[in-house]
Amino acid sequence: MTSAHPHDTSIRALYAAFLDGWNRRSGAAVASGFADDGDMIGYDGTHHHGRLAIAADFRQIFGGHQTATYVAVIRSVRPVAQGVAVLLAHAGMIPPGAADVDPRFHTVHTLVAVEEGGRWRISLLQATPAAWHQHPEAREALTQELRGLLAAAP
C-alpha cells in the first residue's frame, strides 16, 4: 500500500477546481490549474497542449456544444518523485438535460501534478473510458457509488 501524499489536500483541490471549471463550462477555469506546458487528453483521445491552448480549445467547445457534467470520486493521491504526484479518480458524466450518470460514459481520470514554485499544477490529465467490458459488476458498483454522491449533494 502506498502512503498518502504529503500535499494530498492541495492536489485534491487542484482536481476539484478542474471539475468545477468543467461543470461551469469555463475554458479559463478548466485551464487555470494546468502548467504552462500541461497536456490534457480527452475522453475521445483528443490532445490539448499548453494552458493557453487548453483555455482556448475549451472556450470554443463549451461555446458550441452542450457538455456533460462530471461527478467524481478520488481513489488515491500518491507521490511519484520529489515534486510529482499522481491522482487517480473515477468520474461519471451526467448528459445535458439528464439528472443521472450514464454508465456508458464512466471515466478514469489520471492526473499528474507537479510542484512549480510552491504551487501544484496539472502536468497531464487523461480521461480514459471505464467500460469494464469484462467486469460489468464494477461498472454497476461505480454507477451506484456516483449516484450516492449525487443524492448526498446539496
PDB file of C-alpha atoms in Angstrom:
ATOM      1  CA  MET A   1       0.000   0.000   0.000  1.00  0.00           C
ATOM      2  CA  THR A   2       1.273   3.452  -0.912  1.00  0.00           C
ATOM      3  CA  SER A   3       1.220   6.187   1.675  1.00  0.00           C
ATOM      4  CA  ALA A   4      -0.816   9.321   1.094  1.00  0.00           C
ATOM      5  CA  HIS A   5       0.925  12.260  -0.483  1.00  0.00           C
ATOM      6  CA  PRO A   6       2.048  14.965   1.986  1.00  0.00           C
ATOM      7  CA  HIS A   7       0.266  17.568  -0.195  1.00  0.00           C
ATOM      8  CA  ASP A   8      -2.842  15.421  -0.617  1.00  0.00           C
ATOM      9  CA  THR A   9      -5.250  18.270   0.169  1.00  0.00           C
ATOM     10  CA  SER A  10      -3.676  20.653  -2.365  1.00  0.00           C
ATOM     11  CA  ILE A  11      -3.662  18.065  -5.129  1.00  0.00           C
ATOM     12  CA  ARG A  12      -7.270  17.057  -4.442  1.00  0.00           C
ATOM     13  CA  ALA A  13      -8.219  20.749  -4.561  1.00  0.00           C
ATOM     14  CA  LEU A  14      -6.465  21.073  -7.936  1.00  0.00           C
ATOM     15  CA  TYR A  15      -8.632  18.274  -9.337  1.00  0.00           C
ATOM     16  CA  ALA A  16     -11.778  19.681  -7.713  1.00  0.00           C
ATOM     17  CA  ALA A  17     -11.064  23.066  -9.339  1.00  0.00           C
ATOM     18  CA  PHE A  18     -10.711  21.358 -12.730  1.00  0.00           C
ATOM     19  CA  LEU A  19     -14.086  19.625 -12.275  1.00  0.00           C
ATOM     20  CA  ASP A  20     -15.698  22.850 -11.099  1.00  0.00           C
ATOM     21  CA  GLY A  21     -14.398  24.727 -14.144  1.00  0.00           C
ATOM     22  CA  TRP A  22     -15.673  21.977 -16.427  1.00  0.00           C
ATOM     23  CA  ASN A  23     -19.080  21.897 -14.769  1.00  0.00           C
ATOM     24  CA  ARG A  24     -19.341  25.700 -15.030  1.00  0.00           C
ATOM     25  CA  ARG A  25     -18.350  25.358 -18.709  1.00  0.00           C
ATOM     26  CA  SER A  26     -15.452  27.792 -18.361  1.00  0.00           C
ATOM     27  CA  GLY A  27     -12.432  27.222 -20.583  1.00  0.00           C
ATOM     28  CA  ALA A  28     -10.368  29.616 -18.482  1.00  0.00           C
ATOM     29  CA  ALA A  29     -11.287  27.820 -15.255  1.00  0.00           C
ATOM     30  CA  VAL A  30     -10.572  24.381 -16.755  1.00  0.00           C
ATOM     31  CA  ALA A  31      -7.131  25.540 -17.847  1.00  0.00           C
ATOM     32  CA  SER A  32      -6.237  27.581 -14.765  1.00  0.00           C
ATOM     33  CA  GLY A  33      -4.723  24.656 -12.850  1.00  0.00           C
ATOM     34  CA  PHE A  34      -2.518  23.451 -15.704  1.00  0.00           C
ATOM     35  CA  ALA A  35       1.193  24.061 -16.012  1.00  0.00           C
ATOM     36  CA  ASP A  36       2.153  26.330 -18.911  1.00  0.00           C
ATOM     37  CA  ASP A  37       3.160  23.236 -20.902  1.00  0.00           C
ATOM     38  CA  GLY A  38       0.472  20.966 -19.462  1.00  0.00           C
ATOM     39  CA  ASP A  39      -1.378  18.382 -21.508  1.00  0.00           C
ATOM     40  CA  MET A  40      -4.945  17.153 -21.493  1.00  0.00           C
ATOM     41  CA  ILE A  41      -6.066  14.036 -23.298  1.00  0.00           C
ATOM     42  CA  GLY A  42      -9.825  13.913 -23.547  1.00  0.00           C
ATOM     43  CA  TYR A  43     -12.240  11.019 -23.352  1.00  0.00           C
ATOM     44  CA  ASP A  44     -12.191  10.695 -27.145  1.00  0.00           C
ATOM     45  CA  GLY A  45      -8.390  10.843 -27.355  1.00  0.00           C
ATOM     46  CA  THR A  46      -8.155  14.491 -28.373  1.00  0.00           C
ATOM     47  CA  HIS A  47      -4.869  16.028 -27.202  1.00  0.00           C
ATOM     48  CA  HIS A  48      -4.740  19.613 -25.940  1.00  0.00           C
ATOM     49  CA  HIS A  49      -1.290  21.046 -25.191  1.00  0.00           C
ATOM     50  CA  GLY A  50      -0.439  24.126 -23.139  1.00  0.00           C
ATOM     51  CA  ARG A  51      -2.538  26.088 -20.667  1.00  0.00           C
ATOM     52  CA  LEU A  52      -3.408  28.838 -23.161  1.00  0.00           C
ATOM     53  CA  ALA A  53      -4.438  26.353 -25.860  1.00  0.00           C
ATOM     54  CA  ILE A  54      -6.490  24.349 -23.337  1.00  0.00           C
ATOM     55  CA  ALA A  55      -8.326  27.529 -22.340  1.00  0.00           C
ATOM     56  CA  ALA A  56      -8.995  28.497 -25.960  1.00  0.00           C
ATOM     57  CA  ASP A  57      -9.993  24.990 -27.029  1.00  0.00           C
ATOM     58  CA  PHE A  58     -12.446  24.577 -24.169  1.00  0.00           C
ATOM     59  CA  ARG A  59     -13.847  28.069 -24.568  1.00  0.00           C
ATOM     60  CA  GLN A  60     -14.737  27.007 -28.118  1.00  0.00           C
ATOM     61  CA  ILE A  61     -16.029  23.569 -27.061  1.00  0.00           C
ATOM     62  CA  PHE A  62     -18.228  24.974 -24.297  1.00  0.00           C
ATOM     63  CA  GLY A  63     -19.461  27.734 -26.581  1.00  0.00           C
ATOM     64  CA  GLY A  64     -20.547  25.354 -29.311  1.00  0.00           C
ATOM     65  CA  HIS A  65     -21.608  22.169 -27.518  1.00  0.00           C
ATOM     66  CA  GLN A  66     -23.639  21.097 -24.550  1.00  0.00           C
ATOM     67  CA  THR A  67     -21.231  19.078 -22.446  1.00  0.00           C
ATOM     68  CA  ALA A  68     -21.873  16.544 -19.727  1.00  0.00           C
ATOM     69  CA  THR A  69     -21.438  17.411 -16.060  1.00  0.00           C
ATOM     70  CA  TYR A  70     -18.875  15.454 -14.062  1.00  0.00           C
ATOM     71  CA  VAL A  71     -19.317  13.818 -10.679  1.00  0.00           C
ATOM     72  CA  ALA A  72     -16.220  12.058  -9.368  1.00  0.00           C
ATOM     73  CA  VAL A  73     -14.624  10.146  -6.578  1.00  0.00           C
ATOM     74  CA  ILE A  74     -10.890  10.372  -5.944  1.00  0.00           C
ATOM     75  CA  ARG A  75      -9.350   6.957  -5.376  1.00  0.00           C
ATOM     76  CA  SER A  76      -5.800   7.923  -4.494  1.00  0.00           C
ATOM     77  CA  VAL A  77      -3.131  10.582  -4.442  1.00  0.00           C
ATOM     78  CA  ARG A  78       0.375   9.216  -4.293  1.00  0.00           C
ATOM     79  CA  PRO A  79       3.909  10.505  -4.624  1.00  0.00           C
ATOM     80  CA  VAL A  80       5.913   9.512  -7.684  1.00  0.00           C
ATOM     81  CA  ALA A  81       9.068  11.553  -7.123  1.00  0.00           C
ATOM     82  CA  GLN A  82      10.023  14.762  -5.362  1.00  0.00           C
ATOM     83  CA  GLY A  83       7.543  17.400  -6.565  1.00  0.00           C
ATOM     84  CA  VAL A  84       5.474  14.907  -8.606  1.00  0.00           C
ATOM     85  CA  ALA A  85       2.242  13.144  -7.663  1.00  0.00           C
ATOM     86  CA  VAL A  86      -0.431  11.065  -9.364  1.00  0.00           C
ATOM     87  CA  LEU A  87      -4.126  11.389  -8.597  1.00  0.00           C
ATOM     88  CA  LEU A  88      -6.478   8.636  -9.729  1.00  0.00           C
ATOM     89  CA  ALA A  89     -10.231   9.248  -9.861  1.00  0.00           C
ATOM     90  CA  HIS A  90     -13.341   7.633 -11.275  1.00  0.00           C
ATOM     91  CA  ALA A  91     -15.836  10.022 -12.813  1.00  0.00           C
ATOM     92  CA  GLY A  92     -19.318   9.778 -14.174  1.00  0.00           C
ATOM     93  CA  MET A  93     -20.928  12.025 -16.728  1.00  0.00           C
ATOM     94  CA  ILE A  94     -24.424  13.407 -16.466  1.00  0.00           C
ATOM     95  CA  PRO A  95     -25.544  14.139 -20.036  1.00  0.00           C
ATOM     96  CA  PRO A  96     -27.058  17.539 -20.826  1.00  0.00           C
ATOM     97  CA  GLY A  97     -30.703  17.630 -19.719  1.00  0.00           C
ATOM     98  CA  ALA A  98     -30.368  14.469 -17.611  1.00  0.00           C
ATOM     99  CA  ALA A  99     -30.333  14.080 -13.845  1.00  0.00           C
ATOM    100  CA  ASP A 100     -28.389  10.821 -13.595  1.00  0.00           C
ATOM    101  CA  VAL A 101     -24.994   9.489 -14.631  1.00  0.00           C
ATOM    102  CA  ASP A 102     -24.854   7.466 -17.825  1.00  0.00           C
ATOM    103  CA  PRO A 103     -22.771   4.311 -17.177  1.00  0.00           C
ATOM    104  CA  ARG A 104     -21.698   4.229 -20.833  1.00  0.00           C
ATOM    105  CA  PHE A 105     -19.546   7.299 -20.159  1.00  0.00           C
ATOM    106  CA  HIS A 106     -17.791   6.380 -16.906  1.00  0.00           C
ATOM    107  CA  THR A 107     -14.223   7.615 -16.953  1.00  0.00           C
ATOM    108  CA  VAL A 108     -10.913   7.043 -15.233  1.00  0.00           C
ATOM    109  CA  HIS A 109      -9.115  10.347 -14.696  1.00  0.00           C
ATOM    110  CA  THR A 110      -5.369  10.188 -14.246  1.00  0.00           C
ATOM    111  CA  LEU A 111      -3.833  13.479 -13.170  1.00  0.00           C
ATOM    112  CA  VAL A 112      -0.085  14.034 -12.915  1.00  0.00           C
ATOM    113  CA  ALA A 113       0.630  17.020 -10.691  1.00  0.00           C
ATOM    114  CA  VAL A 114       3.940  18.859 -10.467  1.00  0.00           C
ATOM    115  CA  GLU A 115       5.090  21.384  -7.935  1.00  0.00           C
ATOM    116  CA  GLU A 116       6.188  24.646  -9.543  1.00  0.00           C
ATOM    117  CA  GLY A 117       7.381  27.441  -7.315  1.00  0.00           C
ATOM    118  CA  GLY A 118       5.448  26.151  -4.309  1.00  0.00           C
ATOM    119  CA  ARG A 119       2.189  25.626  -6.246  1.00  0.00           C
ATOM    120  CA  TRP A 120       0.809  22.380  -7.577  1.00  0.00           C
ATOM    121  CA  ARG A 121      -0.078  22.396 -11.278  1.00  0.00           C
ATOM    122  CA  ILE A 122      -1.528  19.815 -13.646  1.00  0.00           C
ATOM    123  CA  SER A 123       1.139  18.463 -15.963  1.00  0.00           C
ATOM    124  CA  LEU A 124      -1.162  15.852 -17.511  1.00  0.00           C
ATOM    125  CA  LEU A 125      -4.809  14.989 -17.165  1.00  0.00           C
ATOM    126  CA  GLN A 126      -6.011  11.979 -19.134  1.00  0.00           C
ATOM    127  CA  ALA A 127      -9.582  10.725 -19.366  1.00  0.00           C
ATOM    128  CA  THR A 128      -9.888   7.046 -20.218  1.00  0.00           C
ATOM    129  CA  PRO A 129     -13.231   5.328 -20.833  1.00  0.00           C
ATOM    130  CA  ALA A 130     -14.105   2.971 -17.962  1.00  0.00           C
ATOM    131  CA  ALA A 131     -16.189   0.467 -19.880  1.00  0.00           C
ATOM    132  CA  TRP A 132     -15.023  -2.582 -17.918  1.00  0.00           C
ATOM    133  CA  HIS A 133     -16.458  -4.921 -20.549  1.00  0.00           C
ATOM    134  CA  GLN A 134     -15.237  -7.985 -18.660  1.00  0.00           C
ATOM    135  CA  HIS A 135     -16.439  -6.653 -15.295  1.00  0.00           C
ATOM    136  CA  PRO A 136     -19.969  -5.254 -15.566  1.00  0.00           C
ATOM    137  CA  GLU A 137     -20.312  -5.576 -11.792  1.00  0.00           C
ATOM    138  CA  ALA A 138     -17.526  -3.000 -11.369  1.00  0.00           C
ATOM    139  CA  ARG A 139     -19.292  -0.607 -13.739  1.00  0.00           C
ATOM    140  CA  GLU A 140     -22.552  -1.080 -11.816  1.00  0.00           C
ATOM    141  CA  ALA A 141     -20.797  -0.567  -8.459  1.00  0.00           C
ATOM    142  CA  LEU A 142     -19.316   2.705  -9.725  1.00  0.00           C
ATOM    143  CA  THR A 143     -22.706   3.781 -11.053  1.00  0.00           C
ATOM    144  CA  GLN A 144     -24.260   3.208  -7.628  1.00  0.00           C
ATOM    145  CA  GLU A 145     -21.394   4.981  -5.849  1.00  0.00           C
ATOM    146  CA  LEU A 146     -21.705   8.035  -8.116  1.00  0.00           C
ATOM    147  CA  ARG A 147     -25.487   8.085  -7.685  1.00  0.00           C
ATOM    148  CA  GLY A 148     -24.897   8.096  -3.944  1.00  0.00           C
ATOM    149  CA  LEU A 149     -22.710  11.184  -4.325  1.00  0.00           C
ATOM    150  CA  LEU A 150     -25.450  12.882  -6.350  1.00  0.00           C
ATOM    151  CA  ALA A 151     -28.063  12.041  -3.736  1.00  0.00           C
ATOM    152  CA  ALA A 152     -25.849  13.444  -0.976  1.00  0.00           C
ATOM    153  CA  ALA A 153     -25.126  16.702  -2.827  1.00  0.00           C
ATOM    154  CA  PRO A 154     -26.930  19.807  -1.590  1.00  0.00           C
TER     155      PRO A 154
END
